[in-house]
Coordinates of N, CA and C in Angstrom, one line a residue:
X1 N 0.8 -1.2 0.0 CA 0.0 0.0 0.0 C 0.9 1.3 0.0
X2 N 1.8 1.0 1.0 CA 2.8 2.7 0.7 C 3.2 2.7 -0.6
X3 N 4.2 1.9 -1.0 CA 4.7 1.7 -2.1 C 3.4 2.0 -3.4
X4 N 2.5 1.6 -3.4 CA 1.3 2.0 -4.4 C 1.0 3.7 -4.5
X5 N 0.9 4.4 -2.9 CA 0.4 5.9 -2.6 C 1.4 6.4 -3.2
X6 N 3.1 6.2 -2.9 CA 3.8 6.9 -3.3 C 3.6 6.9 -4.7
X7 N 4.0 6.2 -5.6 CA 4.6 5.8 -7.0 C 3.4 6.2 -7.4
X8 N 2.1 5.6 -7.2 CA 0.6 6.1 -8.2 C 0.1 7.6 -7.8
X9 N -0.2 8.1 -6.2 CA -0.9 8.4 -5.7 C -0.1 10.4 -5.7
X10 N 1.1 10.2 -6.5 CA 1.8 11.4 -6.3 C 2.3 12.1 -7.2
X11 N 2.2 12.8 -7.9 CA 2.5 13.6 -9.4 C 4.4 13.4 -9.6
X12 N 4.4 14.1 -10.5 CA 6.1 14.3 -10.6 C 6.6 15.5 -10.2
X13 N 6.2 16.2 -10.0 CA 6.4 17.4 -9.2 C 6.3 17.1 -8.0
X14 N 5.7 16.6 -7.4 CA 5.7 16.3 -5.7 C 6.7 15.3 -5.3
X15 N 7.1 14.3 -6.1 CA 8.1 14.0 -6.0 C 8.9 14.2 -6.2
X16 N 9.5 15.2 -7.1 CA 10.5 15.8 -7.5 C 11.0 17.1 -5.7
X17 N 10.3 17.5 -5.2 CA 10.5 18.2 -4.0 C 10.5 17.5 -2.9
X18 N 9.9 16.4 -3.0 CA 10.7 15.7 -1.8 C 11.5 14.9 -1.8
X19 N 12.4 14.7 -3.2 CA 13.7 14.1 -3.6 C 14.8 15.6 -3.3
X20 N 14.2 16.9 -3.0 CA 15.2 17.5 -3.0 C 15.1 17.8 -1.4
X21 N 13.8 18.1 -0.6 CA 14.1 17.7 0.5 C 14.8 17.0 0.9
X22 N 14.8 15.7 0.6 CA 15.6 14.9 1.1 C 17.4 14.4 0.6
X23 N 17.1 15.4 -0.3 CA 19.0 15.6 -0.4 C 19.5 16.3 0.4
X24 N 18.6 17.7 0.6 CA 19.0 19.1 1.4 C 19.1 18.4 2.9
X25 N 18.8 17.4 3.5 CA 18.8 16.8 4.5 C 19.8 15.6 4.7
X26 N 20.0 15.6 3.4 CA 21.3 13.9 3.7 C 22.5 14.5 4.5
X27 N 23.2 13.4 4.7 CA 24.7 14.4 5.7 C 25.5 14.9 4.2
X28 N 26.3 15.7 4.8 CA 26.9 16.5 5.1 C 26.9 17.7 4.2
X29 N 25.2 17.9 3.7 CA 24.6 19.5 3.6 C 23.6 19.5 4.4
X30 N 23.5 19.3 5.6 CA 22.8 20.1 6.8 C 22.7 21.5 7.3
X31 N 24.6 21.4 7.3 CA 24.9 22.9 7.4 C 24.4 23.9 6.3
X32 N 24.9 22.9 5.2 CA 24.8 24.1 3.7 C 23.2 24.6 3.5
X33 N 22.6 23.6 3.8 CA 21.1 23.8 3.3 C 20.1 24.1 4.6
X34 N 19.9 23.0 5.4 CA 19.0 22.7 6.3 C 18.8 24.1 7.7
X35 N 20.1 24.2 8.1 CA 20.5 25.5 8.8 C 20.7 26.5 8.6
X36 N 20.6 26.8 7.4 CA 20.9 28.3 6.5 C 19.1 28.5 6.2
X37 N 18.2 27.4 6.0 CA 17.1 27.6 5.3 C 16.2 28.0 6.8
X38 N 16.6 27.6 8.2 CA 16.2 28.0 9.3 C 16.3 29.0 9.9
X39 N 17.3 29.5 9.3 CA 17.6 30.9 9.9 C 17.3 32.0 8.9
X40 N 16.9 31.4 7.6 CA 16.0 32.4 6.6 C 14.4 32.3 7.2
X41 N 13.9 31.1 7.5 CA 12.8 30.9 8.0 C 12.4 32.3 9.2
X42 N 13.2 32.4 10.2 CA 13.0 33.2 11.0 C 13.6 34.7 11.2
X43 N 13.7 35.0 10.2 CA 13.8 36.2 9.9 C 12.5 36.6 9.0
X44 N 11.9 35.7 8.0 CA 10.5 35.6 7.6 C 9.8 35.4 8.5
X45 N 9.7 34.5 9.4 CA 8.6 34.8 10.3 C 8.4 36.3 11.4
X46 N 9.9 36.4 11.2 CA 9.7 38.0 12.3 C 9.3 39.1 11.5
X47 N 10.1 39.2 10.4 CA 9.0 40.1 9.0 C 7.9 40.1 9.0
X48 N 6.9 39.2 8.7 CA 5.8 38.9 8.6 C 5.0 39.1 9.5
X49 N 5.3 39.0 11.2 CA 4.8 39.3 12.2 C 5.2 40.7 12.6
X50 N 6.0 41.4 12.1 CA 6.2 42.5 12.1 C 5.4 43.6 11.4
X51 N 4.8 42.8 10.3 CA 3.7 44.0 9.3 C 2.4 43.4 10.0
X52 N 2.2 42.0 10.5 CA 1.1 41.9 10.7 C 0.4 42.5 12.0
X53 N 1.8 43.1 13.4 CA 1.7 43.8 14.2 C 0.6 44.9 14.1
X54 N 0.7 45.8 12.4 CA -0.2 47.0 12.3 C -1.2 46.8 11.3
X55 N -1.5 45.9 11.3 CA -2.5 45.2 10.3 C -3.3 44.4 10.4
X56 N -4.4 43.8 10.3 CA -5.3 42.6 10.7 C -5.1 41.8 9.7
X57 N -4.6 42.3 8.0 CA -4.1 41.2 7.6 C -3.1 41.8 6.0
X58 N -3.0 40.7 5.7 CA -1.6 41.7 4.3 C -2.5 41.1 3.2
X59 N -2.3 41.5 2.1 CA -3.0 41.6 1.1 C -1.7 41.3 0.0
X60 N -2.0 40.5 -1.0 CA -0.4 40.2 -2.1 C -1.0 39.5 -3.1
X61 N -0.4 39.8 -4.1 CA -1.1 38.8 -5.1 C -0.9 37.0 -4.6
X62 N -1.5 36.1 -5.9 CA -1.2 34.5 -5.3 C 0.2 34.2 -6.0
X63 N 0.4 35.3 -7.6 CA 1.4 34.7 -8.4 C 2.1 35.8 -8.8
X64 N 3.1 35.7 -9.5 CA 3.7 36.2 -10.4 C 2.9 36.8 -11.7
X65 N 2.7 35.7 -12.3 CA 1.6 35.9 -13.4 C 0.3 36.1 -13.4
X66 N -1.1 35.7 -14.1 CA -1.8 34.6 -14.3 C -1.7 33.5 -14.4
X67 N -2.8 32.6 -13.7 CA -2.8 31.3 -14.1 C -2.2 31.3 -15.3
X68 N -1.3 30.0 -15.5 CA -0.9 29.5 -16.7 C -2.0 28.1 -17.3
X69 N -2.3 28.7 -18.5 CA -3.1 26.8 -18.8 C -2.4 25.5 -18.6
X70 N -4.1 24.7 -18.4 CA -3.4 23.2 -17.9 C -2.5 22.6 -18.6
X71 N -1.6 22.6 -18.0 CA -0.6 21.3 -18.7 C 0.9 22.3 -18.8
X72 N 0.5 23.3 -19.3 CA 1.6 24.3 -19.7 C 2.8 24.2 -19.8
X73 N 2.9 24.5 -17.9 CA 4.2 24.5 -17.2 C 4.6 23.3 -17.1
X74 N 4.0 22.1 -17.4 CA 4.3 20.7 -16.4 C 5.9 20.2 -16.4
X75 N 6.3 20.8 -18.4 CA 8.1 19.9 -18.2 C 8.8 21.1 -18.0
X76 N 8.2 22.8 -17.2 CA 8.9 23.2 -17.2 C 9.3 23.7 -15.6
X77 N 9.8 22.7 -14.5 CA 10.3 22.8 -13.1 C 10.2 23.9 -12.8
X78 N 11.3 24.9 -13.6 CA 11.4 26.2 -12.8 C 10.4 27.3 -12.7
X79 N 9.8 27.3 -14.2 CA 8.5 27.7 -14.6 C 7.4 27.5 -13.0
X80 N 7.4 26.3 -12.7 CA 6.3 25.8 -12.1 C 6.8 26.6 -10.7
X81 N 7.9 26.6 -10.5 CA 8.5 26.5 -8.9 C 8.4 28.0 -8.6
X82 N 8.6 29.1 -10.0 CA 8.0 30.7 -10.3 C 7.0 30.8 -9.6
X83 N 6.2 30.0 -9.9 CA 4.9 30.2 -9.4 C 4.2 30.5 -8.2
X84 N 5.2 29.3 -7.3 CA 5.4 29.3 -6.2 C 5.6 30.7 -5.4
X85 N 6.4 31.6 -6.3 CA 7.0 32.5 -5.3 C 6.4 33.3 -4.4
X86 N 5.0 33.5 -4.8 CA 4.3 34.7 -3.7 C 3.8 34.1 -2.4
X87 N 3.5 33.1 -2.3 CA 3.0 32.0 -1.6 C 3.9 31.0 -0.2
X88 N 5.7 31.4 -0.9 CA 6.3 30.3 -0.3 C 6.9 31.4 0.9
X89 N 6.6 32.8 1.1 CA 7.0 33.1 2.6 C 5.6 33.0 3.5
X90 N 4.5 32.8 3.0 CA 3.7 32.6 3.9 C 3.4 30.7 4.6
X91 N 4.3 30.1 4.0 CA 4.3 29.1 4.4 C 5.2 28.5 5.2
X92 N 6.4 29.7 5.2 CA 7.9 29.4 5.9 C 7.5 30.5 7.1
X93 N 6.2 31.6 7.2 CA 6.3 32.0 8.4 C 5.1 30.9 9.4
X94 N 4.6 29.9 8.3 CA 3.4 29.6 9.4 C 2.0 29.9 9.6
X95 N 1.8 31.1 8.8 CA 0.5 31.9 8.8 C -0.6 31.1 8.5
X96 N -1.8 31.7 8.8 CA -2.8 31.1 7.8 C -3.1 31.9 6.6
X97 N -3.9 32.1 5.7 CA -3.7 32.8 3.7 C -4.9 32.0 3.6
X98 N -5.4 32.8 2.4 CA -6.9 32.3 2.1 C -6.6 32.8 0.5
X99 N -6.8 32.0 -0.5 CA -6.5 32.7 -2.0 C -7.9 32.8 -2.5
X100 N -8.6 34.6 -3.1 CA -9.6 34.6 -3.5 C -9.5 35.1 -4.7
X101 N -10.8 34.4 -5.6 CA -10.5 35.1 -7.5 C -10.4 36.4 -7.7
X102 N -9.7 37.4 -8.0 CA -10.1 39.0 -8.3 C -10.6 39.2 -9.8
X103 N -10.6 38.2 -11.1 CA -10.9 38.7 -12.0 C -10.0 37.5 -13.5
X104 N -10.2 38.2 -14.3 CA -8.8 37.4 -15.7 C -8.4 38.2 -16.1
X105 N -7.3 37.9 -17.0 CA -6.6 38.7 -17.4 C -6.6 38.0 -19.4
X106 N -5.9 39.0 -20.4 CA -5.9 38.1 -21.4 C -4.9 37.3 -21.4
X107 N -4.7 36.2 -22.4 CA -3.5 35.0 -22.6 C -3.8 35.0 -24.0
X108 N -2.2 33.8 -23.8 CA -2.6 33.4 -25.1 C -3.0 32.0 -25.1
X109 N -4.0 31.3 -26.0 CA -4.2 30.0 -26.0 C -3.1 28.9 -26.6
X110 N -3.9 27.9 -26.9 CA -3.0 26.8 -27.9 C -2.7 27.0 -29.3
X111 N -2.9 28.1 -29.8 CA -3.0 28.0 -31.5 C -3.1 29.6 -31.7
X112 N -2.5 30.2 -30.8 CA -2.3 31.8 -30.4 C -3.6 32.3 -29.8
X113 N -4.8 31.8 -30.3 CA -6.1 32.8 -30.0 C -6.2 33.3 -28.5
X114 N -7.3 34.3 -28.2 CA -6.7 35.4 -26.7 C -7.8 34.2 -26.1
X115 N -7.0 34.3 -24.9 CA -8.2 33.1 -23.8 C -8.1 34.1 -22.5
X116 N -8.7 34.3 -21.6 CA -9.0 34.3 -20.5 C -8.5 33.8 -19.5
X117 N -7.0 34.3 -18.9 CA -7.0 33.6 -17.5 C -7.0 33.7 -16.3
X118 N -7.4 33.1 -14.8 CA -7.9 33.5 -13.8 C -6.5 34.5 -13.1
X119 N -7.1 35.3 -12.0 CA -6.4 36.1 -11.3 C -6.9 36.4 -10.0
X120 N -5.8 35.9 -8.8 CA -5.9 35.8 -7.6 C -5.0 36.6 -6.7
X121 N -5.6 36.7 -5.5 CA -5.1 37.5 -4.6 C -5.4 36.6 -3.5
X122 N -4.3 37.1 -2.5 CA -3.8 36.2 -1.4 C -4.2 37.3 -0.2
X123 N -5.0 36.6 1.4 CA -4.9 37.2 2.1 C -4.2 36.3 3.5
X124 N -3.3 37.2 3.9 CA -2.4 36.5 5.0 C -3.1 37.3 6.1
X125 N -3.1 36.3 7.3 CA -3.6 36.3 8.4 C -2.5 36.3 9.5
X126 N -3.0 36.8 11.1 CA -2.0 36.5 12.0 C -2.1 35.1 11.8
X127 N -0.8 34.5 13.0 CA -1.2 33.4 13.6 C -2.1 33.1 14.2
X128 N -2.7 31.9 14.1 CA -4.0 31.4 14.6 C -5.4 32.1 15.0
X129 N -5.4 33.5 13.9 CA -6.1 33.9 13.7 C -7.4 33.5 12.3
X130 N -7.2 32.4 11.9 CA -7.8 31.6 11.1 C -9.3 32.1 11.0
X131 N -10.2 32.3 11.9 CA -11.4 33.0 12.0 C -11.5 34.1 11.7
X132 N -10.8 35.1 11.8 CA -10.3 36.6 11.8 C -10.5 36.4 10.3
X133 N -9.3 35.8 9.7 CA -8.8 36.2 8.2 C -10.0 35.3 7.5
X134 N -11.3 34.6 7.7 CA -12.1 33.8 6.9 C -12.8 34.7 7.1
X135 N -13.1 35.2 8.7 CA -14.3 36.8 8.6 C -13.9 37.4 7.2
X136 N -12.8 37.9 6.9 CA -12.7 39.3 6.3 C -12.5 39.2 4.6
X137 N -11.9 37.1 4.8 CA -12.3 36.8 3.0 C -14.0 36.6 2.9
X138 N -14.9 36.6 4.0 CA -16.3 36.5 3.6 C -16.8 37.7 3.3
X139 N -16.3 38.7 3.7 CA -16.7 40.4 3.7 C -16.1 40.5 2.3
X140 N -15.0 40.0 1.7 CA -14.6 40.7 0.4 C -15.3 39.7 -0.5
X141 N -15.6 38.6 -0.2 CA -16.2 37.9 -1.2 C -18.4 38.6 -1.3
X142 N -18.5 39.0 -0.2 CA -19.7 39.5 -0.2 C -19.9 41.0 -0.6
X143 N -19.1 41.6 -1.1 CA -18.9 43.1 -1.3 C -18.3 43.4 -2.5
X144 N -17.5 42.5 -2.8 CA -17.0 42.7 -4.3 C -17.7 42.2 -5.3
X145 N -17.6 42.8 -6.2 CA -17.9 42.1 -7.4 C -17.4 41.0 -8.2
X146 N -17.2 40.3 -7.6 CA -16.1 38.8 -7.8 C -16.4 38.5 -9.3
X147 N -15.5 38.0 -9.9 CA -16.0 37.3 -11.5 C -16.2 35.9 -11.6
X148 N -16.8 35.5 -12.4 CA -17.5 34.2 -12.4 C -16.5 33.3 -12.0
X149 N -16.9 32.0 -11.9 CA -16.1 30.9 -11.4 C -14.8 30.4 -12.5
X150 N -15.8 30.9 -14.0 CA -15.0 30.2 -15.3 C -15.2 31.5 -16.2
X151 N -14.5 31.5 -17.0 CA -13.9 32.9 -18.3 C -15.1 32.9 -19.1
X152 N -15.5 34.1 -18.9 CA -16.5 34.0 -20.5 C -15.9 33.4 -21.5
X153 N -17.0 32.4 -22.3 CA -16.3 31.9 -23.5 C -16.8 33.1 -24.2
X154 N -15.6 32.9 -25.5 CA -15.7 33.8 -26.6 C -16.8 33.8 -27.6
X155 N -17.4 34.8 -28.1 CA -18.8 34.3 -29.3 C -18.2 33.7 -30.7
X156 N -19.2 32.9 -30.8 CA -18.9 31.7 -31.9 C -19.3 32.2 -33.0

């Protein structure tokens, strides 16, 4: 059964990060990686608690871009890992984040034509203020003019 979860049950990307976890962890890069990434860790979390001191909550996009279409990025690692970037200090301070849709933006499709793609915004919360920051994504989800769930299709 483990052997099944792993190998079936896990994309190539998720195992591709926890093959690098667990290099960053093998001996003798603990120092280089493991201890250096802890003491970046908590300099992010005192940042983070430092803005969130005068604020009830921070506000940041989810990406870099827009969504990229399915499939896109998949053989492209770093592409994918870009993606990551707005996202990966709120998970190295611990916070809680709630990502809500703000709108689309244009793209390009599979054969150039313009498509439609989603666009999110991130809200970071104190610590274990989880209630607080779902209060205040129900107030913006109830007040804004949110855009539909899926892109207007184009007229045929």
């Amino acid at each position: 059964m483990f052997c099944g979860s792993r190998g079936e049950g896990l994309g190539g990307e998720v195992k591709r990060r926890i093959l690098m976890g667990t290099y960053a962890l093998s001996a003798g890069y603990y120092d280089a990686y493991y201890k250096r990434a802890q003491q970046v860790r908590t300099l992010v979390q005192k940042e983070m608690n430092s803005a969130l001191a005068s604020f009830d909550a921070l506000l940041t996009p989810t990406a870099p871009s827009p969504a990229y279409r399915l499939g896109e990025k998949s053989a492209d690692p770093l592409a994918m890992y870009k993606g990551d970037l707005m996202t990966v200090n709120v998970n190295l301070a611990g916070l809680p984040a709630v990502v809500l849709p703000v709108g689309f933006m244009a793209g390009a499709g599979a054969e150039g034509q313009d498509v439609q793609l989603p666009v999110g915004m991130q809200l970071i919360g104190r610590a274990f203020d989880e209630a607080g920051l779902l209060q205040l994504a129900h107030v913006y989800e109830q007040t804004a003019s949110l855009p539909p769930l899926a892109a207007p299709l184009a007229a045929v």
